[in-house]
Short mmCIF file of C-alpha atoms and ligand atoms in Angstrom, two decimals:
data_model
loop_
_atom_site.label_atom_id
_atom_site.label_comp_id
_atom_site.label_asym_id
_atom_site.label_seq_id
_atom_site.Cartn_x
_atom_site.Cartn_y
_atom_site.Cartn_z
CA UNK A 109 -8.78 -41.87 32.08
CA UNK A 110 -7.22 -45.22 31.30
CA UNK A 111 -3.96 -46.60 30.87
CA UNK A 112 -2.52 -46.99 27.44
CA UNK A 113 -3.62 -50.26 25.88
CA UNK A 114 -0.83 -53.05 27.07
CA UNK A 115 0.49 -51.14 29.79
CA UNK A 116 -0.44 -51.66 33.37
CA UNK A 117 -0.19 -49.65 36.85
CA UNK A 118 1.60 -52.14 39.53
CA UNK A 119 -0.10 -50.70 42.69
CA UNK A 120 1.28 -51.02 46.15
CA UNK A 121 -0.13 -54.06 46.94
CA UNK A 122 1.75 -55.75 44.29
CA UNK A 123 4.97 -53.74 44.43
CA UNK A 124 6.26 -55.68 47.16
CA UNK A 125 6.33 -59.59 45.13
CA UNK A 126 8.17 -56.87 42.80
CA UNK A 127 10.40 -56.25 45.46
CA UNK A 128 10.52 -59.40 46.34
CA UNK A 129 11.71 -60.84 43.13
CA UNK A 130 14.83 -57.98 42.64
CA UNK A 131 15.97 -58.72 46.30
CA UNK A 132 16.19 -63.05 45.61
CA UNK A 133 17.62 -62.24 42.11
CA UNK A 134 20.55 -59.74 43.53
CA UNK A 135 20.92 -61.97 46.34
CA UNK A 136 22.12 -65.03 44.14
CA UNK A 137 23.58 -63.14 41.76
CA UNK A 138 25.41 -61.11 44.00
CA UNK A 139 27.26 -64.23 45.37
CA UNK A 140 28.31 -65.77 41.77
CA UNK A 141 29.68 -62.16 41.41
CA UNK A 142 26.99 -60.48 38.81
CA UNK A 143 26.93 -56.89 39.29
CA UNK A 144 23.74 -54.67 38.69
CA UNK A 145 23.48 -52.42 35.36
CA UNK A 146 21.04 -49.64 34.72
CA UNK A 147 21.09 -48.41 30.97
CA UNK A 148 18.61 -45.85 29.32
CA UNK A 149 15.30 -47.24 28.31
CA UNK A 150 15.47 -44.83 25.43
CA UNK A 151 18.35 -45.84 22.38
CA UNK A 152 19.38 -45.21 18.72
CA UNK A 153 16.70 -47.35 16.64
CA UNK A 154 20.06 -48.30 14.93
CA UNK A 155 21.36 -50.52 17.46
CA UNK A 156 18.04 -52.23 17.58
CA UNK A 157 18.27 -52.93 13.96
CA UNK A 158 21.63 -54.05 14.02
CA UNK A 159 21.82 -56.27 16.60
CA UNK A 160 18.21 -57.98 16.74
CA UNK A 161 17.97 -58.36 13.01
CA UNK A 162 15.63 -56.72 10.58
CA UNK A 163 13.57 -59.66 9.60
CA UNK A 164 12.99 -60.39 13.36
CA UNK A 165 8.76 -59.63 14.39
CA UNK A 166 10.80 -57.56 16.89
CA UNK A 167 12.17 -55.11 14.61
CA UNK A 168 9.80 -55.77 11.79
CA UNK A 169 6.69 -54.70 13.50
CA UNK A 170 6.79 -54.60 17.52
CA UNK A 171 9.31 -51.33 18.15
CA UNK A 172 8.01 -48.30 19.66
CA UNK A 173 9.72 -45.76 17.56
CA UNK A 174 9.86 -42.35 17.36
CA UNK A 175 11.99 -39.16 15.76
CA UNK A 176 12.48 -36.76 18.55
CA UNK A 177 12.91 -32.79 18.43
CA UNK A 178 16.22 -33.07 16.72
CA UNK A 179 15.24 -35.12 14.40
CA UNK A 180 16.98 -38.46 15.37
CA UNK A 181 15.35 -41.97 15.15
CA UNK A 182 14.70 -43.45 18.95
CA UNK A 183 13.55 -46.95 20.04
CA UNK A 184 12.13 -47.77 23.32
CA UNK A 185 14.38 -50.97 24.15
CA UNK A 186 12.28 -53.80 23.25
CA UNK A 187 14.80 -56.27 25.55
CA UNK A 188 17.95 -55.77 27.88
CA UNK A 189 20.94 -57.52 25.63
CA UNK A 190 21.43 -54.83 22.96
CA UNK A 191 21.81 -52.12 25.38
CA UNK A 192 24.06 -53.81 27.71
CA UNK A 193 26.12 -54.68 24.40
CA UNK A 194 25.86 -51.03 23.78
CA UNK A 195 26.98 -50.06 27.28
CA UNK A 196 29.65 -52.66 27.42
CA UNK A 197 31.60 -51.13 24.24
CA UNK A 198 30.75 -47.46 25.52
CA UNK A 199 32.25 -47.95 28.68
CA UNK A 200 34.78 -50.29 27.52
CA UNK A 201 34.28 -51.90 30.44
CA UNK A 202 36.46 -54.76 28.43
CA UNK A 203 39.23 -52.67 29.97
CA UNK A 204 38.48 -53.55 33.56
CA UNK A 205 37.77 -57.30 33.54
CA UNK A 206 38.35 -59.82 31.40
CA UNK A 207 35.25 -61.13 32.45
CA UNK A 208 31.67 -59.10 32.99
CA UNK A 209 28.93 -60.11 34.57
CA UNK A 210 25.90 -57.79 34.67
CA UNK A 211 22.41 -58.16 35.39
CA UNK A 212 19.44 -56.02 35.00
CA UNK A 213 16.21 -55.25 35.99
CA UNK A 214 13.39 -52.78 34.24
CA UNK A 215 10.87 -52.29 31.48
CA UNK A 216 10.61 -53.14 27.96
CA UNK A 217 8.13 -52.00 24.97
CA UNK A 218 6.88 -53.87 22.40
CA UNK A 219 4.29 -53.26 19.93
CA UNK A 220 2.03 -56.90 20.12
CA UNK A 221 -1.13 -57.82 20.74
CA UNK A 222 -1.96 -57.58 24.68
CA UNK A 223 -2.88 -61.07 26.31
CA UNK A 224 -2.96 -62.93 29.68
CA UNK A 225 0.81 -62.34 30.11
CA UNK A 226 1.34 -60.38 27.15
CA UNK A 227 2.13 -56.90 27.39
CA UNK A 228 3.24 -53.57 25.63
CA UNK A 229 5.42 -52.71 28.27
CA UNK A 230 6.54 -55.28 30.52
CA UNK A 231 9.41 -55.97 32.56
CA UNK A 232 12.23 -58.55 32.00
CA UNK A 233 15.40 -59.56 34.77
CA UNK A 234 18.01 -60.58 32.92
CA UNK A 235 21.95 -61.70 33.13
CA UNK A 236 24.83 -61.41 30.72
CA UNK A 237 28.28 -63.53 30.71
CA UNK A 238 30.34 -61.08 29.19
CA UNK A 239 33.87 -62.64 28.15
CA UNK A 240 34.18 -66.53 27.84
CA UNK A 241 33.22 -68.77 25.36
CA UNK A 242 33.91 -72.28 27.21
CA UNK A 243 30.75 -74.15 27.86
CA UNK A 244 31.02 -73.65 31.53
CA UNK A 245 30.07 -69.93 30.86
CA UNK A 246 26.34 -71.39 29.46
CA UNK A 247 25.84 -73.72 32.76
CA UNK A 248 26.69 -71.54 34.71
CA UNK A 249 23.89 -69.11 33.16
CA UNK A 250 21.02 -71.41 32.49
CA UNK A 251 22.10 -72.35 36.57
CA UNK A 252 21.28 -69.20 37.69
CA UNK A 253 17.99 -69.67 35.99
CA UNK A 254 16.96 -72.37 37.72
CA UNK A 255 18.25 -71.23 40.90
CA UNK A 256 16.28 -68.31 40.88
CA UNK A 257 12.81 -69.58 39.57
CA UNK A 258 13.32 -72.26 43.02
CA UNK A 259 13.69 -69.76 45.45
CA UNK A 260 10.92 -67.90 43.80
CA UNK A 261 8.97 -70.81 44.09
CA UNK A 262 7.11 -71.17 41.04
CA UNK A 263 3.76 -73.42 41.92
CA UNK A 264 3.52 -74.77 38.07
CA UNK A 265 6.20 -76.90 37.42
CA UNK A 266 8.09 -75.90 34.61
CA UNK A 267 10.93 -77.07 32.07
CA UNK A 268 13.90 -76.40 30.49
CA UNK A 269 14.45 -77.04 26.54
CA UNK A 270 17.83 -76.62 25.04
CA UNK A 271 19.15 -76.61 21.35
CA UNK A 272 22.69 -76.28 19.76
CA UNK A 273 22.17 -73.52 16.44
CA UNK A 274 25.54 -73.77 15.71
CA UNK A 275 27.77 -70.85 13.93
CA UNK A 276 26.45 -68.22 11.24
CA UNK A 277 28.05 -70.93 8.47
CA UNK A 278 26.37 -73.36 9.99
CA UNK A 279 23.46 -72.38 9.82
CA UNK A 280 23.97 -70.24 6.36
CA UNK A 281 24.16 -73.79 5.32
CA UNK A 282 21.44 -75.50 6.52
CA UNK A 283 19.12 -72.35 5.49
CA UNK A 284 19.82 -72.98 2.01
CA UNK A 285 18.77 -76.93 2.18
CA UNK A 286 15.81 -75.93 4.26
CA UNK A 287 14.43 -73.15 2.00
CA UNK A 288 14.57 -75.76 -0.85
CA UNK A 289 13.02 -78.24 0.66
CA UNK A 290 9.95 -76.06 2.44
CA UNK A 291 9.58 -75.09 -0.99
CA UNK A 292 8.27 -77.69 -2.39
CA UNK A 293 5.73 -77.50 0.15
CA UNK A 294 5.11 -73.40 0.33
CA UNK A 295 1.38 -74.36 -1.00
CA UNK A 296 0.43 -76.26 2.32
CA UNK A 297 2.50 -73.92 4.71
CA UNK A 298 0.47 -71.04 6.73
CA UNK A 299 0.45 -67.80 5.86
CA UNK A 300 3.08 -66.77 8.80
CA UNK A 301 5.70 -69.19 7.35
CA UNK A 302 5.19 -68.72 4.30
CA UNK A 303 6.16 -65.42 4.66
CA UNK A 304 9.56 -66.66 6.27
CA UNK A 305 10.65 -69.00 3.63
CA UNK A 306 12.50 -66.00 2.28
CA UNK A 307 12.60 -63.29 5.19
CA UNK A 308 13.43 -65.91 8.45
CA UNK A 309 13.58 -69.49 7.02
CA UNK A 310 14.46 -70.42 10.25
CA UNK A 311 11.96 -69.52 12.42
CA UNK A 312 9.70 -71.69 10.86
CA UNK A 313 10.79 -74.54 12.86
CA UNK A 314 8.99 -73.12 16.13
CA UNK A 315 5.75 -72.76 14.25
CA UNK A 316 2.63 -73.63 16.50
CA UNK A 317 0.89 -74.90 13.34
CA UNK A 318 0.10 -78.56 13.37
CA UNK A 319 0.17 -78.99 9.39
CA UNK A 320 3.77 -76.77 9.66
CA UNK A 321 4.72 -79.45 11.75
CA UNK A 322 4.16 -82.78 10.25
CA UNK A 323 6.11 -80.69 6.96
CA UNK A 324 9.06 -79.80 9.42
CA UNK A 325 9.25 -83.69 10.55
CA UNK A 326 10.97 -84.61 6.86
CA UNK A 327 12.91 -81.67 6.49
CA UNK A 328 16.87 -81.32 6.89
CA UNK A 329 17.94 -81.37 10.41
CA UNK A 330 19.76 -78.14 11.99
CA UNK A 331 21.88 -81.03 13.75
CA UNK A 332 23.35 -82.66 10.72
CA UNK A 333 24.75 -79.54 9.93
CA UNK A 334 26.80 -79.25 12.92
CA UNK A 335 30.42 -79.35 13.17
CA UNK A 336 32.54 -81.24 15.90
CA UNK A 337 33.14 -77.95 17.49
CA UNK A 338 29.31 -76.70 18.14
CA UNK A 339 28.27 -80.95 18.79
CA UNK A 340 30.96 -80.70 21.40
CA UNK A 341 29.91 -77.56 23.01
CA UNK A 342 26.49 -78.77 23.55
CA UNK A 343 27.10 -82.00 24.62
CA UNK A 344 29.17 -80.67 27.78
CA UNK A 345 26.48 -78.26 28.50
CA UNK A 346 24.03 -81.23 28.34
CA UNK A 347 26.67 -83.64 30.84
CA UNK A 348 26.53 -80.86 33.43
CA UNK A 349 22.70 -80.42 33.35
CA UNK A 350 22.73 -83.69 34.24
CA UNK A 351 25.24 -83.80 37.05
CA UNK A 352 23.40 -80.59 38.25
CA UNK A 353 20.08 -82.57 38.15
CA UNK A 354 18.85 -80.11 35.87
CA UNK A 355 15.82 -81.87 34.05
CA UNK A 356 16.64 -80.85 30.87
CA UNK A 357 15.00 -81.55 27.04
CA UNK A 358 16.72 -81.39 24.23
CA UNK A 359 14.40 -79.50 21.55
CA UNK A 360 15.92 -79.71 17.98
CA UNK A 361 13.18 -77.30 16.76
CA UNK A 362 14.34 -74.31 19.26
CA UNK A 363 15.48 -71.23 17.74
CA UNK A 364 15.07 -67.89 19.13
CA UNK A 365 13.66 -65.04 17.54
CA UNK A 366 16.69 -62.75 17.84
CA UNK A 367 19.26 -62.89 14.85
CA UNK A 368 22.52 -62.20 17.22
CA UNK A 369 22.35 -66.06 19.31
CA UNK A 370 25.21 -69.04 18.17
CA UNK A 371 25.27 -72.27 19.52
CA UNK A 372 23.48 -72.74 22.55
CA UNK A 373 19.76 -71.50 22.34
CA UNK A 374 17.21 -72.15 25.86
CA UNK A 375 13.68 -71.65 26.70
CA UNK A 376 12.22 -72.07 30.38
CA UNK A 377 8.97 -72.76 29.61
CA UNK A 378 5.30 -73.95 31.94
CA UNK A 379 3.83 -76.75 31.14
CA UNK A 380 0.78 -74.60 31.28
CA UNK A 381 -0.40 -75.21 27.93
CA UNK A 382 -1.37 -71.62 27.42
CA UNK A 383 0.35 -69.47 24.09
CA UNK A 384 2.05 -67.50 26.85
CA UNK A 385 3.72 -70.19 28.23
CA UNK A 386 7.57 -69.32 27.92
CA UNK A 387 9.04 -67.45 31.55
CA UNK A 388 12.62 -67.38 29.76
CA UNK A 389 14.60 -67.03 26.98
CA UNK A 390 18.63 -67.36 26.00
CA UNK A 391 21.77 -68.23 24.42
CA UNK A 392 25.13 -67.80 23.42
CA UNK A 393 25.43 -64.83 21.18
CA UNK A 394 29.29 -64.37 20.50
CA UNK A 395 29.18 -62.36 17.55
CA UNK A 396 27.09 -59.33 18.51
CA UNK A 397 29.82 -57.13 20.44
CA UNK A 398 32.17 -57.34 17.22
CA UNK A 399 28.99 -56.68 15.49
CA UNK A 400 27.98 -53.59 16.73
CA UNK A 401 31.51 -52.04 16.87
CA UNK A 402 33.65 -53.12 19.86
CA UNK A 403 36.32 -56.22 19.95
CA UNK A 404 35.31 -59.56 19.53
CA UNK A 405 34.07 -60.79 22.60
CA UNK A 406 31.81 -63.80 23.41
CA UNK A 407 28.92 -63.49 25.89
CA UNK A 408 25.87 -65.78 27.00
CA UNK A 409 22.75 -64.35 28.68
CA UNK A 410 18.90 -64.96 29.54
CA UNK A 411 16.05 -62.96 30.19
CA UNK A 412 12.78 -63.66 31.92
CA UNK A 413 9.63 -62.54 31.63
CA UNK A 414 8.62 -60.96 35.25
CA UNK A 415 5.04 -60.22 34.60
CA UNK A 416 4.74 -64.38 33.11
CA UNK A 417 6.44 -65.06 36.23
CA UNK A 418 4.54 -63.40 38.57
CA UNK A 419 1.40 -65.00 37.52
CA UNK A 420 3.33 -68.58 38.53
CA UNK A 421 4.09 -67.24 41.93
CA UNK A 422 3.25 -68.83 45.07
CA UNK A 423 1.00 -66.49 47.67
CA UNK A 424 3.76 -66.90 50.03
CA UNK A 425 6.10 -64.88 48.91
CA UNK A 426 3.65 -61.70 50.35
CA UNK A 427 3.06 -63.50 53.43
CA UNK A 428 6.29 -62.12 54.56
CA UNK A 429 5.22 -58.59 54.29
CA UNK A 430 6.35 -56.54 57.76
CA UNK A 431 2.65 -55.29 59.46
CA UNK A 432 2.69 -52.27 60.65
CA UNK A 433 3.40 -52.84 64.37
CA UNK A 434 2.65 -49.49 66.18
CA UNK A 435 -0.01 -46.78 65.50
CA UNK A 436 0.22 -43.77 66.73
CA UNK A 437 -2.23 -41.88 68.18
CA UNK A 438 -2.18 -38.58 69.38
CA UNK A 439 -4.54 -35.70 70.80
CA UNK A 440 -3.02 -32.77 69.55
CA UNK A 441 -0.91 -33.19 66.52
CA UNK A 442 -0.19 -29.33 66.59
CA UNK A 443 1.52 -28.95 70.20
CA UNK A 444 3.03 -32.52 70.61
CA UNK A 445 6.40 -32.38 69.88
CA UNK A 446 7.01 -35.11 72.27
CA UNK A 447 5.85 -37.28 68.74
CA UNK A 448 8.79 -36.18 67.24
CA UNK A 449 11.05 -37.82 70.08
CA UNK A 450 9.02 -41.24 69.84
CA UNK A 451 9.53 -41.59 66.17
CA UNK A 452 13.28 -40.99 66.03
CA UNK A 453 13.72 -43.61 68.25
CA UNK A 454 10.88 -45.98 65.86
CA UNK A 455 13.25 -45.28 63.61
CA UNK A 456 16.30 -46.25 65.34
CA UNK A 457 14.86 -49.21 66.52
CA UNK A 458 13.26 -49.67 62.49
CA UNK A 459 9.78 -50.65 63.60
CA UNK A 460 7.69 -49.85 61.38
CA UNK A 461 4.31 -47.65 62.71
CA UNK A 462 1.77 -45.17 61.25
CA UNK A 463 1.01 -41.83 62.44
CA UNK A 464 -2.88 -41.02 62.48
CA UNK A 465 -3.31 -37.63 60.73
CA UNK A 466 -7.01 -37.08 60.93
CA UNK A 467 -7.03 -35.01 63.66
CA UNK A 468 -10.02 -37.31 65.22
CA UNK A 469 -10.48 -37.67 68.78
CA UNK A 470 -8.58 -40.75 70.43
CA UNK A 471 -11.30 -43.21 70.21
CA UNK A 472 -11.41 -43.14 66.89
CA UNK A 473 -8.17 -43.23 65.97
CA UNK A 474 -7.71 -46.77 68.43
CA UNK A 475 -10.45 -47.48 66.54
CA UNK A 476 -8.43 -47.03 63.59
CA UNK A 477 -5.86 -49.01 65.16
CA UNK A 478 -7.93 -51.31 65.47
CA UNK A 479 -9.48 -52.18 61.71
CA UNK A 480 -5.67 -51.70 60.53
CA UNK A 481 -4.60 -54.81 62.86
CA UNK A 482 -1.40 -52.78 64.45
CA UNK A 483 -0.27 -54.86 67.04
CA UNK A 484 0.46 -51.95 70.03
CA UNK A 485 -1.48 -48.55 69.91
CA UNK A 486 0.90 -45.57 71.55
CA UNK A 487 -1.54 -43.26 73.06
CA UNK A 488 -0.34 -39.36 73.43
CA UNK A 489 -3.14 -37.96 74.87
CA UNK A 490 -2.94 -34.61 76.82
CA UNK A 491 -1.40 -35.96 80.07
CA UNK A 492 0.63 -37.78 78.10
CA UNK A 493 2.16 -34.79 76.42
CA UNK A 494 2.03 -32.68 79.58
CA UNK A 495 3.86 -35.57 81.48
CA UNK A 496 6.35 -36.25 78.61
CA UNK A 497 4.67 -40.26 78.75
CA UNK A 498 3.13 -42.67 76.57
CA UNK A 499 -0.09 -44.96 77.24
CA UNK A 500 0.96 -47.98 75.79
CA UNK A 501 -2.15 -50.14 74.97
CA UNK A 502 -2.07 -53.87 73.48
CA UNK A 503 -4.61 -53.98 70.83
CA UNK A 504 -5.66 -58.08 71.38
CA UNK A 505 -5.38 -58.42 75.29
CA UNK A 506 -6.19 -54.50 75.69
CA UNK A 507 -4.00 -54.25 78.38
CA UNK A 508 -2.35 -50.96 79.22
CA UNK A 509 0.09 -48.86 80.21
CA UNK A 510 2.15 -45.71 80.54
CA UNK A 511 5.72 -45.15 80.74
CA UNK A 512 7.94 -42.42 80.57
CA UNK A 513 9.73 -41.41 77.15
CA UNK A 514 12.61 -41.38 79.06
CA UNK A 515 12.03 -45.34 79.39
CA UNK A 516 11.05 -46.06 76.07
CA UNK A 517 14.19 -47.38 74.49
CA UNK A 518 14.31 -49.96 77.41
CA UNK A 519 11.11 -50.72 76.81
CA UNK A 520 11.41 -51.58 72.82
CA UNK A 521 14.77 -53.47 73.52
CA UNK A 522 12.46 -55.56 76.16
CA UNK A 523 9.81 -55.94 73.25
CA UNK A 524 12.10 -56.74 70.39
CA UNK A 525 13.79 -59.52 72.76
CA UNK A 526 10.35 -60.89 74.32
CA UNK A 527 7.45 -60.12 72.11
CA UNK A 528 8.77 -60.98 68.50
CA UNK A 529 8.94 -57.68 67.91
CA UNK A 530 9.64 -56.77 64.30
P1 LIG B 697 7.18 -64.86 22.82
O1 LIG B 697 7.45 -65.96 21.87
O2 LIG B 697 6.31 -65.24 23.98
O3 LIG B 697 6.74 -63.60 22.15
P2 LIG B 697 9.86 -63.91 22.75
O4 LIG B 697 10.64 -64.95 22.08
O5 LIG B 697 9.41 -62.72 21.95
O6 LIG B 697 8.59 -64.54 23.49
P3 LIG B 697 12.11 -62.96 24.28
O7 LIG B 697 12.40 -61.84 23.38
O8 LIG B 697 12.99 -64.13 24.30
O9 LIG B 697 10.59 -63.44 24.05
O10 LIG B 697 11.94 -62.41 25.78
C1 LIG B 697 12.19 -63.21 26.93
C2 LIG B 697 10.97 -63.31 27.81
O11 LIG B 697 10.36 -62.04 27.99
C3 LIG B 697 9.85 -64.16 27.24
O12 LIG B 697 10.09 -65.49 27.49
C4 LIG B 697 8.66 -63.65 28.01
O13 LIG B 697 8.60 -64.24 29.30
C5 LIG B 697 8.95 -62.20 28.15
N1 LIG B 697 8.21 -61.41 27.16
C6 LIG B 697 8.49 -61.22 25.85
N2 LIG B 697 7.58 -60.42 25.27
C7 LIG B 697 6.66 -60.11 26.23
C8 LIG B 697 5.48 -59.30 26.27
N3 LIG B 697 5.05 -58.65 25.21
N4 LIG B 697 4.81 -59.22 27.44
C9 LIG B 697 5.24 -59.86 28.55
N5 LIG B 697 6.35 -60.63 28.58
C10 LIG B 697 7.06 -60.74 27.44
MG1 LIG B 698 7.63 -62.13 21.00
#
């Protein structure tokens, strides 16, 4: 049996650099006060449509969708904003703060072609700003970014691009003027864009077409159509990048592919030259509460693509995996309840250990000990059990010796202060 196509089993050995990842990202986001939200994967196709936008390749043709039993239309959430929108006006959790700040961690499905970092269901971490819409809000977001791909310790370097995409006006503006003039040109345009002159006009301008391009390079500029209001926005976001020392580039041709962003739009991207080289994606999207039925609220956000992520991650991050320290061998699993006294106090102590269950003599199972690299080998043999002792034999040096349970707290204690004892 095999997997769906685009899905993927993360197996133990992996699940810890999973681990890994949720533990840095609540850690810093802890401290700047971002609290954790879990929302269903499963929603109303509805809010997918409204918020993302129905000429988006998201809702167009990537959305697992399904009627269930009683007949309702159901998406599995192909990304993290529209749901926490959703749980936001639900909850009203307006009520409690003026200000939210959630993140989240977990899968999403979309319906694409799987590639090298590429999946149908993958797995995104992302934050939302819930509740201001000074520029401060978006540094202190695309921060958090940055601060979290360093302490992951990404070994490709990577960048940061950043666009203003002003207000729905705005831009309602600048659609007309660029429809007409890629027009003109629709006979020279591929297929894809061609297609978007009418549907998404503005997604055009990330096109990875080289003849698209050199088109795009005379058409009307998204900036000129800016008023003093969005210019200003973007150019304090851009001063505080640069006090931050946050190597920043300043990508007129970024839009996103989600309808609901305003003003600032960011990718994080590798200079890996690769198709799949984007790790991150956000922007200011202050319309989208009102939009999909609760007050009008601003909010900025960011998500990031873990399984992209993961493939830029240093080794290191599993070197800090705890070993298991002890194994535990006994004669007699059936009669020794003497085990059960060593392991509480393992578990007081939180060293980690094994228990041997095959039921093999005690040679084997040090041998066992052994292969696995524990450190320390407990040895309950029948004296052992008889005597209430353990034979306490260092794997490396193969020195040994017993001591009484009664001693063994005193003993641990001495390891955890003298032997590094974890
Ligand atoms: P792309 O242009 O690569 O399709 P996108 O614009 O569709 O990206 P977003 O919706 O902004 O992506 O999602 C944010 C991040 O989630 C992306 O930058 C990427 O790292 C990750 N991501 C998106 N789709 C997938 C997928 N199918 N498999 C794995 N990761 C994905
Ligand atoms: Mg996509």
């Amino acid at each position: 049996m095999q997997p769906l196509r685009g899905t993927k089993d993360i197996l133990p050995n992996e699940i810890q650099t999973w681990q890994a990842i949720h533990t840095i990202a609540n850690n810093i986001l802890n401290i700047h006060n971002y609290q954790e939200i879990r929302t269903p994967i499963i929603e109303n196709t509805e809010l997918f449509e409204r918020s993302i936008g129905n000429f988006t390749d998201i809702v167009n043709k990537e959305m697992y969708s399904f009627y269930d039993q009683g007949k309702r239309n159901i998406t599995l959430r192909p990304e993290g904003t529209a749901s926490i929108a959703r749980a936001f006006i639900t909850n009203k959790l307006y009520n409690e703060k003026s200000i939210n700040r959630l993140w989240y961690l977990g899968p999403m499905f979309r319906y694409e072609r799987p590639q090298k970092g590429r999946q149908r269901q993958f797995h995104q971490l992302g934050i939302e700003c819930i509740g201001s819409n000074m520029p401060i809000a978006d540094i202190e977001v695309i921060k958090l970014a940055t601060d979290i791909l360093k302490q992951i310790e990404c070994k490709e370097q990577y960048s940061l691009e950043i666009n203003s995409i002003g207000n729905l006006q705005e831009r309602e503006r600048y659609k007309v003027d660029l429809v007409e003039y890629l027009k003109k040109y629709k006979h020279e345009l591929d297929t894809e864009s061609k297609n978007r002159i009418s549907k998404n006009p503005l997604r055009i301008l990330d096109s990875k077409y080289i003849k698209t391009q050199e088109i795009l390079k005379n058409a009307p500029k998204l900036k000129e159509y800016l008023s003093n209001t969005s210019l200003e926005h973007f150019e304090i976001i851009c001063e505080n990048l640069t006090y931050l020392k946050i190597k920043y580039k300043i990508n007129n041709y970024l839009v996103r592919g989600l309808d609901y962003y305003n003003y600032t739009a960011f990718e994080i991207k590798t200079n890996n030259l690769n198709q799949q080289n984007t790790i991150c994606g956000g922007g200011r999207y202050d319309n989208l509460i009102e939009q999909l039925g609760g007050p009008k609220i601003p909010a900025v956000g960011w998500a990031i693509g873990l399984e992209r992520l993961i493939i830029l991650m240093q080794e290191n991050l599993n070197q800090k995996i705890k070993k298991n320290r002890i194994y535990l061998a006994v004669q007699n699993l059936q009669t020794s309840d003497i085990l059960w006294d060593i392991i509480h106090i393992l578990q007081e102590y939180q060293i980690k250990f094994e228990l041997d269950l095959s039921n093999n003599n005690l040679t084997k199972q040090i041998k066992k000990a052994n292969q696995l690299k524990a450190q320390i080998c407990f040895i309950i043999g029948e004296n052992e059990i008889k005597n209430r002792s353990i034979t306490i034999k260092w794997l490396q040096t193969r020195t040994q010796q017993t001591i009484k349970l009664s001693n063994l707290r005193k003993y641990i204690k001495y390891l955890k202060t003298f032997n590094n004892l974890t």
